[in-house]
C-alpha positions as a printed Julia matrix, in Angstrom:
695×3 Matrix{Float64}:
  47.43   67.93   84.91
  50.03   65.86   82.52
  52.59   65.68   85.81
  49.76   64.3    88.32
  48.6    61.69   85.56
  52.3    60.5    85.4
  51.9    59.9    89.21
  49.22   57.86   89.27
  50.84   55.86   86.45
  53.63   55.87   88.35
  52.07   54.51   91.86
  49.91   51.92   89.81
  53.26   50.36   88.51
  54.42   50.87   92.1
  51.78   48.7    93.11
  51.49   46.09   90.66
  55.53   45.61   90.5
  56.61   44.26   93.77
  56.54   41.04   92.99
  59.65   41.62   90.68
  62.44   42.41   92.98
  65.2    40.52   92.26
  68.67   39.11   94.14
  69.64   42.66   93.54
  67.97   44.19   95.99
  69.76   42.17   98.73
  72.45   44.89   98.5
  70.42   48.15   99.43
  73.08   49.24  101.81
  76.04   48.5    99.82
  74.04   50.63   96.9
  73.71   53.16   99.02
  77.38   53.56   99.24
  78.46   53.49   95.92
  75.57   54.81   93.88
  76.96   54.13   90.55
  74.03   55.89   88.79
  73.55   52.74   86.32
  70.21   53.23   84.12
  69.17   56.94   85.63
  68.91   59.93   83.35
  71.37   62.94   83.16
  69.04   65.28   84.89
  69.19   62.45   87.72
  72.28   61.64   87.94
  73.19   65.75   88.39
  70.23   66.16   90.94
  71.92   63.44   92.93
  75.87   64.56   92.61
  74.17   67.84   93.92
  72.69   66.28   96.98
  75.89   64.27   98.35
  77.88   67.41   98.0
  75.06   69.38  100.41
  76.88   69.1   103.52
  73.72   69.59  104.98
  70.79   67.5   103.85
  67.0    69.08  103.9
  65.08   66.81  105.84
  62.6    68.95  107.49
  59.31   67.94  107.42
  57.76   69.59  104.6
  53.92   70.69  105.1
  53.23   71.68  102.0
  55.54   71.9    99.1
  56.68   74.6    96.68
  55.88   74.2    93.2
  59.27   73.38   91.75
  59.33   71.03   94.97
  56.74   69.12   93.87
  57.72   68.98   90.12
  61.16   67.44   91.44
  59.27   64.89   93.63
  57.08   63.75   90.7
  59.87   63.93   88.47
  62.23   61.66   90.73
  59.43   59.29   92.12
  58.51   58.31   88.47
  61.85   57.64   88.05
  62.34   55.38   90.78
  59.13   53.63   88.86
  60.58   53.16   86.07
  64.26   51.52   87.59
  62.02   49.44   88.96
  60.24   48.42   86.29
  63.7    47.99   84.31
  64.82   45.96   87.31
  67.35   48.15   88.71
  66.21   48.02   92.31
  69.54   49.35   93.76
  68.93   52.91   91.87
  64.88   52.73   92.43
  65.82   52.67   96.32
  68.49   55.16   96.52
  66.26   57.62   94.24
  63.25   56.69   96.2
  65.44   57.8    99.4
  65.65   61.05   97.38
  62.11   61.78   96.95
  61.81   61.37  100.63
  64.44   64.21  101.28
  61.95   66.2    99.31
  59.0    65.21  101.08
  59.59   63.09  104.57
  55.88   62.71  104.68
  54.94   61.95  100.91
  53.22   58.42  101.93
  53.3    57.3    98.06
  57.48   57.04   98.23
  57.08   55.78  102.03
  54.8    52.85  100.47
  56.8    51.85   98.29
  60.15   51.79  100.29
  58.34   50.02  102.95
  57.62   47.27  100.0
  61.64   47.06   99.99
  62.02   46.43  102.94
  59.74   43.74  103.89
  61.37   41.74  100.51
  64.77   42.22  102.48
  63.44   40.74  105.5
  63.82   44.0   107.14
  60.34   43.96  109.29
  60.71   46.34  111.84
  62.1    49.4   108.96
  59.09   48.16  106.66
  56.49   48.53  109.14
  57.39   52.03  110.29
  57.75   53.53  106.46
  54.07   51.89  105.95
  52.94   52.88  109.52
  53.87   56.15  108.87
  52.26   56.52  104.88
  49.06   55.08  106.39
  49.44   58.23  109.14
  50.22   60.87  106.35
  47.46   59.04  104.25
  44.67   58.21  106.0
  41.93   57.9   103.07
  44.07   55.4   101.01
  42.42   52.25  101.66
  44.91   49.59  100.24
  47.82   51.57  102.41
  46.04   50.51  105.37
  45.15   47.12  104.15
  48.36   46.4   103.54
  49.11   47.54  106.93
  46.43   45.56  108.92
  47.6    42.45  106.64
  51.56   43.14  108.24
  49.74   43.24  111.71
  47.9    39.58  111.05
  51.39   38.37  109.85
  52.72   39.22  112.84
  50.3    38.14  115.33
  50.2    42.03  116.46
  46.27   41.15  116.7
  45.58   43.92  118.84
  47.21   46.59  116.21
  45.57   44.85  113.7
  42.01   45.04  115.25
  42.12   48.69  116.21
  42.98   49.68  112.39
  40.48   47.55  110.76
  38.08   48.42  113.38
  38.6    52.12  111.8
  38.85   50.91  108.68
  35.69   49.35  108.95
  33.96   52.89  109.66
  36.09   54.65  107.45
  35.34   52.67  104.39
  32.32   51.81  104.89
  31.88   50.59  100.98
  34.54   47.48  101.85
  33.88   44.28  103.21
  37.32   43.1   103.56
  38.32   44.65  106.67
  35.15   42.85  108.44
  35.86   39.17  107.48
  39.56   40.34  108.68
  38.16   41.36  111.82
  35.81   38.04  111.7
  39.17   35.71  111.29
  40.71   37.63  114.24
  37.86   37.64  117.04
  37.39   33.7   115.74
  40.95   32.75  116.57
  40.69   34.82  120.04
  37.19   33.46  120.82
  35.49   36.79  121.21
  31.85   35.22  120.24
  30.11   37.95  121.09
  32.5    40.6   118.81
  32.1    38.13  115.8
  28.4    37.82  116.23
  28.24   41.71  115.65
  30.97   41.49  112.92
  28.15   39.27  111.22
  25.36   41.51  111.59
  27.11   44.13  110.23
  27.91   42.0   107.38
  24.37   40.89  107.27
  22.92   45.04  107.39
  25.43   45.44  104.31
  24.91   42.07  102.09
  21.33   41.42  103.38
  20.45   38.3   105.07
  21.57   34.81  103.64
  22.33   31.7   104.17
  25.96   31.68  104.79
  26.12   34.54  107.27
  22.73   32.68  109.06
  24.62   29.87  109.76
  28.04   31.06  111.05
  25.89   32.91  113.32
  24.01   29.75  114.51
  27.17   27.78  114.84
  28.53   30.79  117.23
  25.54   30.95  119.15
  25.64   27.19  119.45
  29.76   28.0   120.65
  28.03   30.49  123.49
  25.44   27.71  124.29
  22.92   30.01  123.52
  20.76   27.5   121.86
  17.39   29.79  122.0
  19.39   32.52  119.58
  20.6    29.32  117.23
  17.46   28.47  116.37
  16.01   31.77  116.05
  18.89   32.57  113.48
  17.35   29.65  110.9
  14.4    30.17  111.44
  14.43   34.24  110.87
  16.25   32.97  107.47
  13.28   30.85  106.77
  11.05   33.8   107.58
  12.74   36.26  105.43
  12.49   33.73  102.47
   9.47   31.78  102.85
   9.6    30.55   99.38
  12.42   29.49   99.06
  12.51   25.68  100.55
  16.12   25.37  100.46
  16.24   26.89  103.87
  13.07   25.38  104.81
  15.16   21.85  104.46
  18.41   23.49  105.96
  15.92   23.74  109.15
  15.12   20.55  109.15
  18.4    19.11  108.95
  19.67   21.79  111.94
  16.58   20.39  114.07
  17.87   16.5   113.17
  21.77   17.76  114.22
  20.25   18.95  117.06
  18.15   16.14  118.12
  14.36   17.96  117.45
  14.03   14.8   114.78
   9.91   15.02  114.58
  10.04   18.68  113.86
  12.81   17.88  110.99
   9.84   15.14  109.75
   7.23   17.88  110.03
   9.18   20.51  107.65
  10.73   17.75  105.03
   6.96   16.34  104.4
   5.64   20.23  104.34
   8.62   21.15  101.43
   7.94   17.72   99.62
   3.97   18.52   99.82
   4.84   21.49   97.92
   8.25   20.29   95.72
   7.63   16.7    95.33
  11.3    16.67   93.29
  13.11   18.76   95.8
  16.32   16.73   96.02
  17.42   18.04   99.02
  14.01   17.16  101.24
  13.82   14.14   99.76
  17.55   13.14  100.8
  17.29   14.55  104.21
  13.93   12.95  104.85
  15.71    9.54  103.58
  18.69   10.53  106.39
  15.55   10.51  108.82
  14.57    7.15  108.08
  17.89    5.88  108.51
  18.33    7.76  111.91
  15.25    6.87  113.14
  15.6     2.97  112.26
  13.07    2.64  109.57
  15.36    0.92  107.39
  12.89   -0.12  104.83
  11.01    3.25  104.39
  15.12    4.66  104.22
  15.72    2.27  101.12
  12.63    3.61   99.63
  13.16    7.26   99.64
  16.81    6.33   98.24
  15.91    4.61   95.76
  12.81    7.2    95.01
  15.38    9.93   94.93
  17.99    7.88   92.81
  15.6     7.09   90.32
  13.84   10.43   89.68
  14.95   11.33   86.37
  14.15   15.25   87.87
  17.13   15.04   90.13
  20.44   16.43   88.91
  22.7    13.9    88.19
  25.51   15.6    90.22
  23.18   15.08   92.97
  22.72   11.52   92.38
  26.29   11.55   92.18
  26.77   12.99   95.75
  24.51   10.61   97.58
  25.82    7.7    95.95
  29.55    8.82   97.01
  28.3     8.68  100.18
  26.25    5.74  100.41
  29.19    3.39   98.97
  31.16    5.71  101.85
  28.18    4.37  104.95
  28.17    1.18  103.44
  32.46    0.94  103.7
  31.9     1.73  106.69
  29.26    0.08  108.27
  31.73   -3.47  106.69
  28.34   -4.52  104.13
  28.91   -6.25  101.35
  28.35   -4.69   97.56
  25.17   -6.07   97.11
  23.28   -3.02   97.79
  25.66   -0.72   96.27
  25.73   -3.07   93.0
  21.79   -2.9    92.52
  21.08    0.5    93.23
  23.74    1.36   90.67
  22.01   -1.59   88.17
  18.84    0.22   88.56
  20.44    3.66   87.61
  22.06    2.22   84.49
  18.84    1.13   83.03
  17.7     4.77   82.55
  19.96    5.37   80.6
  21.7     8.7    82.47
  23.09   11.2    80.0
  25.98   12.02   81.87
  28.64   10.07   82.27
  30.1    10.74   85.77
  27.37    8.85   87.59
  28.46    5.72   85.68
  32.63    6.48   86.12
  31.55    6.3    89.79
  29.94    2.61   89.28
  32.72    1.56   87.35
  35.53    2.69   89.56
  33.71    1.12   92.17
  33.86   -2.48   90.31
  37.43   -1.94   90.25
  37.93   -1.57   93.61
  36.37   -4.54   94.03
  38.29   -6.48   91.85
  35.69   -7.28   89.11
  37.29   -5.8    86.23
  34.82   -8.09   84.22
  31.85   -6.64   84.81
  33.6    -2.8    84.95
  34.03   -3.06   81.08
  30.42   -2.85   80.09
  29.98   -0.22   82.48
  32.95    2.07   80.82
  31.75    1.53   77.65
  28.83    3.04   78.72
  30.54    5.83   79.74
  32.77    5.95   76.04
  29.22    6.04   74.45
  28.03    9.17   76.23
  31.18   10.88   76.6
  33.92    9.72   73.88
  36.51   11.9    75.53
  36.24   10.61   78.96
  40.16    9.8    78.96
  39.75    7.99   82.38
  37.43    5.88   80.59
  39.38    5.26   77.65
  42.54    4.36   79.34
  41.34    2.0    82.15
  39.63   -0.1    79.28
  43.15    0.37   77.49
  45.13   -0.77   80.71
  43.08   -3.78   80.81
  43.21   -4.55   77.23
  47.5    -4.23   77.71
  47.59   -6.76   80.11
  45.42   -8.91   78.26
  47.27   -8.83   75.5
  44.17   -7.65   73.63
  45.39   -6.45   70.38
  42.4    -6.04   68.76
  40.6    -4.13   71.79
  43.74   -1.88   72.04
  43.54   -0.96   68.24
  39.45   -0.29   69.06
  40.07    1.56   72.06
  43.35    3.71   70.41
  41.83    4.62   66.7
  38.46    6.22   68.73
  41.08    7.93   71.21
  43.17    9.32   68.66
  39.95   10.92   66.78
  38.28   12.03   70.05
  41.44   12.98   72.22
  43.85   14.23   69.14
  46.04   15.35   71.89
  46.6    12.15   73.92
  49.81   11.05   72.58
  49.55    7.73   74.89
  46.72    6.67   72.33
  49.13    6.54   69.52
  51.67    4.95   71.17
  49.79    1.82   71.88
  48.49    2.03   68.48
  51.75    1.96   67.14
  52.63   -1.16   69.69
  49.84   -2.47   68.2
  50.01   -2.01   64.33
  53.55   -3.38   64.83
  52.52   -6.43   66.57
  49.74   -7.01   64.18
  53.05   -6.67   61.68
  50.7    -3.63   59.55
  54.21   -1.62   59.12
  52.7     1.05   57.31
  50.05    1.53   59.85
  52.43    1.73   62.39
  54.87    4.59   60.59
  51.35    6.4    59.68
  50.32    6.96   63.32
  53.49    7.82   64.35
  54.22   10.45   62.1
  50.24   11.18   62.65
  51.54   11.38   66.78
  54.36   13.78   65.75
  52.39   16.12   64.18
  50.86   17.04   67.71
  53.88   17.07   69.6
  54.17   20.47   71.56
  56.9    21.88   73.87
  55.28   20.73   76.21
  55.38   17.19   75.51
  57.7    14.38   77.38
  60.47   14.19   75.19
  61.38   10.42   76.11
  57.55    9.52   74.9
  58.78   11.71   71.18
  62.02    9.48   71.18
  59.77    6.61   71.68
  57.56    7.24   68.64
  60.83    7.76   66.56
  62.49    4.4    67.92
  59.25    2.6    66.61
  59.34    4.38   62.97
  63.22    3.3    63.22
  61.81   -0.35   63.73
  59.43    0.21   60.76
  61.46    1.35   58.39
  64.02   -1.71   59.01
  61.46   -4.09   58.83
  61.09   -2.53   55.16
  64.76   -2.6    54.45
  64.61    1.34   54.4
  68.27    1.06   56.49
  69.14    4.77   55.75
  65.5     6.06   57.21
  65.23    3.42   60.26
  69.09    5.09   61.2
  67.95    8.41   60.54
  64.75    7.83   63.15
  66.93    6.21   65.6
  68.91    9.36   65.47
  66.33   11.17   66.33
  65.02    9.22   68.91
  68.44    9.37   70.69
  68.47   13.69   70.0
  65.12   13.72   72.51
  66.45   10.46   74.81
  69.83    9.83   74.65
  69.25    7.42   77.11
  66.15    5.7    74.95
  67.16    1.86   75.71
  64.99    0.3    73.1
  66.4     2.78   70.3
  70.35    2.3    71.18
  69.42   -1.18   71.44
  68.08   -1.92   67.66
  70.22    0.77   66.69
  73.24   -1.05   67.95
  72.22   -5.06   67.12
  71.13   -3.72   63.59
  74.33   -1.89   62.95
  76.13   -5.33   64.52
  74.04   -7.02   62.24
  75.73   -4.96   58.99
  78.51   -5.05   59.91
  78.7    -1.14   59.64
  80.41    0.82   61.68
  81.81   -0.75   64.22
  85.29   -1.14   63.56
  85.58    2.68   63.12
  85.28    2.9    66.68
  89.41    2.45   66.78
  89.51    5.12   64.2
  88.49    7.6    67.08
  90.09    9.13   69.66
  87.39    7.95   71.95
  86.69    4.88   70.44
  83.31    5.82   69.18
  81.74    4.4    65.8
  79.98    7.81   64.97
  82.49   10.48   64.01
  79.98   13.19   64.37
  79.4    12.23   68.11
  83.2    11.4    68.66
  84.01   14.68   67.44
  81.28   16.15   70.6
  82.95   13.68   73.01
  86.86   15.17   71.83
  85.22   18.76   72.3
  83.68   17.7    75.48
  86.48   16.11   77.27
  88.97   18.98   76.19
  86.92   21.6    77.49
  86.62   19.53   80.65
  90.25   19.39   80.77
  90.78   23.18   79.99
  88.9    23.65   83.59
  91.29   21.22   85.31
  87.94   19.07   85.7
  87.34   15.22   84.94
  83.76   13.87   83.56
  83.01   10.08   83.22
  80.77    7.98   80.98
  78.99    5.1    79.29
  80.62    2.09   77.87
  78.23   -0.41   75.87
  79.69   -3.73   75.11
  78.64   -6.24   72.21
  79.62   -9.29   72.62
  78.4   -11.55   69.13
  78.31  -15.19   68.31
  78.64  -16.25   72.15
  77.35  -19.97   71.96
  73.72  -20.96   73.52
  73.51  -22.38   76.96
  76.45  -20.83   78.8
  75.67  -19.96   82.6
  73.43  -21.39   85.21
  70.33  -20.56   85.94
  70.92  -19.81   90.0
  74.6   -19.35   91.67
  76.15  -19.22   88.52
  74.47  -16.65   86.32
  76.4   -15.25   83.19
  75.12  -11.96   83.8
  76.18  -11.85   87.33
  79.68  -13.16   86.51
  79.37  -10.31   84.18
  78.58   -7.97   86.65
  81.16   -9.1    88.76
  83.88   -8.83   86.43
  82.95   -5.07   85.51
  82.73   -3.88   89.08
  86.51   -5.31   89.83
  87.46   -2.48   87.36
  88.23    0.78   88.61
  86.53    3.55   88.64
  83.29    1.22   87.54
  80.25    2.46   89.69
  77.3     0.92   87.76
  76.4    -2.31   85.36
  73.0    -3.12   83.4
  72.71   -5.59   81.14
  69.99   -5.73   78.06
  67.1    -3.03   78.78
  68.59   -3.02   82.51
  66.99   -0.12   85.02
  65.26    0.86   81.5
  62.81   -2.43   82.0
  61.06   -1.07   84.87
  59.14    1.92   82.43
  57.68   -0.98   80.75
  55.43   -4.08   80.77
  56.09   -7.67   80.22
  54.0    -7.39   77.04
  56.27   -4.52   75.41
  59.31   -5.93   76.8
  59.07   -9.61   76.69
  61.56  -11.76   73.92
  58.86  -13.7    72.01
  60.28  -16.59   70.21
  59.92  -17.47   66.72
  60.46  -20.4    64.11
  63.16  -19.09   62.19
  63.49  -21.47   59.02
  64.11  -23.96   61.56
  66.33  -21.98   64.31
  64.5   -21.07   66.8
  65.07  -16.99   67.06
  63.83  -13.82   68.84
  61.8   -11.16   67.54
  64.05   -8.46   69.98
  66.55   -8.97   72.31
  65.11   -6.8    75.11
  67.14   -9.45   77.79
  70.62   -8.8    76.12
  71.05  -12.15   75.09
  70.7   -13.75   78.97
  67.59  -14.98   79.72
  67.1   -17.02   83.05
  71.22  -16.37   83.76
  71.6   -18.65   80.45
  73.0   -17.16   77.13
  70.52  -17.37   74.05
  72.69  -16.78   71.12
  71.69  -12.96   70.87
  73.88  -10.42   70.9
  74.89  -10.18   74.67
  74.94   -6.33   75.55
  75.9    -4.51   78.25
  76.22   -0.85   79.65
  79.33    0.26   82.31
  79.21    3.39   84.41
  82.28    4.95   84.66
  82.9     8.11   87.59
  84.43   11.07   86.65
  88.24   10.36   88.15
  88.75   11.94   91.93
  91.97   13.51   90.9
  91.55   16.52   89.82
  93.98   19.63   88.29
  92.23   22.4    90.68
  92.51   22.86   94.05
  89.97   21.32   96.14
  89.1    20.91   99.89
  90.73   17.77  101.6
  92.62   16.92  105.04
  96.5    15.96  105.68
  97.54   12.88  107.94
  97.45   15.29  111.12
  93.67   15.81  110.03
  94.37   19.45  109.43
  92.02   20.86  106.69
  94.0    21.65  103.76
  93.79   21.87  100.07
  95.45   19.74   97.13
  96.28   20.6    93.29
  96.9    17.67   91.7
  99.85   17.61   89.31
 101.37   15.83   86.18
 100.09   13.82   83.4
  95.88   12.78   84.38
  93.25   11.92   81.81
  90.28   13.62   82.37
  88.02   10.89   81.42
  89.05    7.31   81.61
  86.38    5.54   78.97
  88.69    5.35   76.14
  91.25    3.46   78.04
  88.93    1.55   79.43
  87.16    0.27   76.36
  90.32   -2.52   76.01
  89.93   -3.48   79.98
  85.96   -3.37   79.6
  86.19   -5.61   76.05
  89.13   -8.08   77.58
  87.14   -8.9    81.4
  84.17   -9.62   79.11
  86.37  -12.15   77.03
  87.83  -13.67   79.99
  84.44  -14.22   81.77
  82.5   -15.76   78.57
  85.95  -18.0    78.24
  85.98  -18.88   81.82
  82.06  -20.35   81.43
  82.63  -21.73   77.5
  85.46  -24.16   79.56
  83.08  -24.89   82.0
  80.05  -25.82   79.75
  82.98  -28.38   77.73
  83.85  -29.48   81.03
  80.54  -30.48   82.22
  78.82  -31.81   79.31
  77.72  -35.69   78.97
């Protein structure tokens, strides 16, 4: 009893396990050959040694096995389950192969092995193991499934129809095999073998509407329109109280052009179910059909405004009435009042008016959406979709107010939306409430997950960076700009303040020569030296960043069309070698954003006119501000490299080349003297040209 309970265990792990084979088991063959004996037991590993020095192998077929025959075949075959479960697939095959010298015909190893082999692509070998367990094993139904799902795969229809034909009979408790056979005779056209597929479906589930109606849509196929309508209207007869069929034969009489008898049966059902939503939108369909476009209107609006009818219904039919009225080119009109009318009962869900709003949208009249979405906000506060359409709206207004509104409800009803604090924060800090700002933010990180963007995290640090300045907290606001840069290295806005406040100070900056990369940090100059020498190590070469400031660089230099600064700029960095990229200010960064996070706003600065940021990098309109000018430089990693790699001589013969002698394997630090002294001859060049052209 204990050994057959192990092989059940062992086939349901068998089963459940296949979708865990591994690259490993891409080298069966070559497994076969060595058989190290990784990961098997002692007793296996002997049992095995035995077998290869057999000179000859037992592989009679075995009718009925000994005793200690069958203990050795459980023993190995829940071994092979548990390499296989340990990942080992090399050993699970080889001891799989094994069992089957034990037992040719034991259909449980056969299974599984045929499992292998359709993983390795293998078709032909898989088949015949699993053609052959099914043979052994004729009562195990998911052995034969699994074969009649190989036949369908491989269009072997025939095959597959004979086996689920006998499956069908055989277990007569399934229903799989039938829709099976229904998909095949469908895709062959056999109408009159799917028809009695269906009633045998229909003697086993009962009669219903699905099975009713694939029948009348095949008997429609066969032109046997006598047997179509029979099929409804035996569904009708089996449930005669139930007047959701009653409508469904209606609406097959109006497909099929018997419109007065639809009338007849949509009246009877609405006699007796004045509220039935479905009658009264098919009867409405009638009206429309038949040209009574008046008494169509009605019944819409009777079925719209029946505070009985579902709203997902209402929902449905007014999806598809904007849809007829799209199409039929009518103006919004109707669509607007019926919706108008709907709104004043006050629905208490708030789907029906998302729909009226979106639609508003799509029209353009963002006005007279609002209303409509606050509606929805006061039924449903966490409809998101709600929330942040308003809040998209109230961005490009400029809405400050509205976006605080709109952001302290969504932080309180959607704790999780992380965009809500964000804007708050934008917000707070544009309404200059610091301490607001840093409250929300640390509120936002508190339900950060793993899940979470990272570059939206570094955002919410860059803004408590740009708090804590504003409060002359220096050590903090580096500290969150730190931060920021550990989740975005690549955070614009953050190595933008970072940089113009440190510029500001004074700090730092001149211990960029006391590196041998010439950066200001030593903590991240100490990663770049570890970096680059491991590079190096590999023969290998790596490229980089290099941000220039450029300070006290007088207002009004450039030209505003042919002569930009930033394009002279540009220019001057991508005559350098080895240069494949230049952004100035927020450069390919500005595109995440909008004009109202990203613009420059000027200010009154005790009579000098300043900026609050310097987003533009001190060029604005191709003219220098007096900011800070800042730019980024993208270097390549250098071509020459000290490993061999693939190339061509001067015959065009394919060859290879090792580079050798003395090669950096990153350029930036030499290049931070080239990159600093183009800069300084390009803002020269256009200081002599503003003294040369001024009145």
């Amino acid at each position: 009893m204990r050994i057959r309970v192990k092989i059940i265990l062992a086939l349901l792990i068998g089963t459940f396990c296949f979708t865990t084979y591994g690259v490993q088991a891409a080298n069966v063959q070559a497994s076969k050959e060595k058989m190290s004996g990784y990961g098997r037991s002692e007793k296996a590993r002997k049992e095995l040694k035995k077998r290869k020095k057999s000179k000859k192998a037992d592989v009679s077929p075995v009718k009925e096995l000994t005793p200690e025959q069958q203990r050795r075949y459980d023993y190995f075959f829940l071994e092979a389950a548990r390499l296989k479960v340990q990942k080992d697939y090399d050993a699970a095959f080889d001891v799989l192969q094994h069992c089957l010298t034990i037992n040719p015909n034991a259909s449980s190893a056969l299974y599984e092995m045929a499992q292998y082999y359709m993983y390795l692509k293998q078709v032909p070998l898989g088949q015949a193991a699993l053609e052959k367990a099914v043979e052994n094993a004729p009562d195990n139904y998911w052995y034969a499934q699994g074969l009649a799902n190989l036949y369908m795969q491989q269009n072997e229809t025939e095959k597959a129809a004979a086996l689920l034909e006998n499956m069908a009979v055989r277990f007569s408790d399934k229903l799989d095999p039938l829709y099976n056979l229904l998909e095949i005779y469908n895709r062959q056209e056999e109408y009159d073998k799917v028809i009695g597929i269906l009633n045998k479906l229909e003697e086993r589930m009962g009669k219903n509407e699905q099975l009713s109606m694939e029948k009348f849509r095949i008997y429609l196929q066969k032109k046997d329109d006598k047997s179509a309508f029979h099929e409804i209207e035996s569904l009708v007869e089996e449930y005669p109280n139930d007047m959701r069929y009653q409508v469904v034969l209606g609406d097959v009489y109006m497909q099929n052009g018997k419109k007065q008898e639809a009338y007849e049966i949509y009246k009877k059902v609405l006699a007796e179910e004045p509220d039935n939503a479905m009658a009264m939108y098919s009867l409405a369909s009638y009206y429309e059909e038949t040209g009574q476009k008046g008494l169509y209107e009605q019944q819409l609006d009777t079925l719209l405004l029946n505070k009985k009818v579902a709203s997902d219904t209402k929902l449905n039919v007014m999806r598809q009435f904007i849809v007829q009225n799209e199409q039929a080119g009518k103006d919004s009109t109707r669509v607007i009042t019926l919706f108008n009318r709907i709104m004043e009962q006050e629905p208490d869900e708030a789907q029906l008016p998302l729909l009226y709003a979106q639609y508003l949208l799509s029209k353009g009249m963002n006005k007279e959406a609002g209303p409509v979405l606050r509606q929805v906000l006061a039924i449903d506060p966490t409809n998101t979709a709600a929330r942040m359409t308003l809040l998209g709206e109230a961005v490009r207004q400029e809405d400050y107010k509205e976006i605080m509104n709109l952001c302290e409800a969504g932080v309180e009803s959607n704790p999780d939306m992380l965009e809500f604090y964000f804007y708050l924060a934008i917000a707070y800090n544009q309404a200059e409430r610091t301490d607001d700002a840093l409250a929300i933010c640390q509120k936002a990180l508190s339900h950060v997950k793993d899940d979470s963007k990272k570059e939206v995290v570094s955002d919410f640090y860059a803004i408590i960076g740009d708090a804590y300045h504003t409060k002359n907290l220096h050590v903090e606001a580096y500290a969150a700009y730190d931060s920021a840069l550990v989740y975005n290295p690549s955070n614009i806005g953050a190595l933008n303040n970072y940089a113009y406040y440190l510029s500001v100070e004074r700090r730092d900056l001149d211990k960029a020569e006391d590196t041998a990369v010439r950066c200001p940090d030593p903590a991240t100059a100490e990663k770049m030296e570890a970096l680059i020498a491991e590079v190096k190590s590999k023969g290998d070469t790596i490229g980089g960043v290099i941000t220039c400031v450029a300070q006290g660089v007088p207002i009004g230099l450039g030209e505003p069309v042919f002569g930009k600064l930033h394009a002279a700029l540009g220019h001057a960095m991508l005559t350098i070698n080895a240069v494949k990229g230049f952004e100035y200010g927020d450069g390919f960064e500005a595109a995440l954003y909008r004009g109202s996070e990203r613009n420059d706003r000027f200010f009154n600065d005790n009579g000098h006119i300043n900026t609050h940021t310097n987003h533009s990098g001190g060029i604005q309109g191709g003219i220098s501000n007096g900011q800070d000018i800042y730019f980024r430089v993208v270097f390549k990693p250098i071509a020459t490299l000290l490993m061999e790699q693939e190339t061509v001589n001067i015959d065009g013969v394919d060859t290879t080349l090792k580079a050798r002698g003395r090669h950096d394997a990153c350029v930036l630090p030499r290049a931070v003297p080239i990159v600093e002294a183009m800069a300084a001859m390009t803002i020269l060049d256009y200081y002599l040209l503003d003294k040369t052209t001024q009145l």
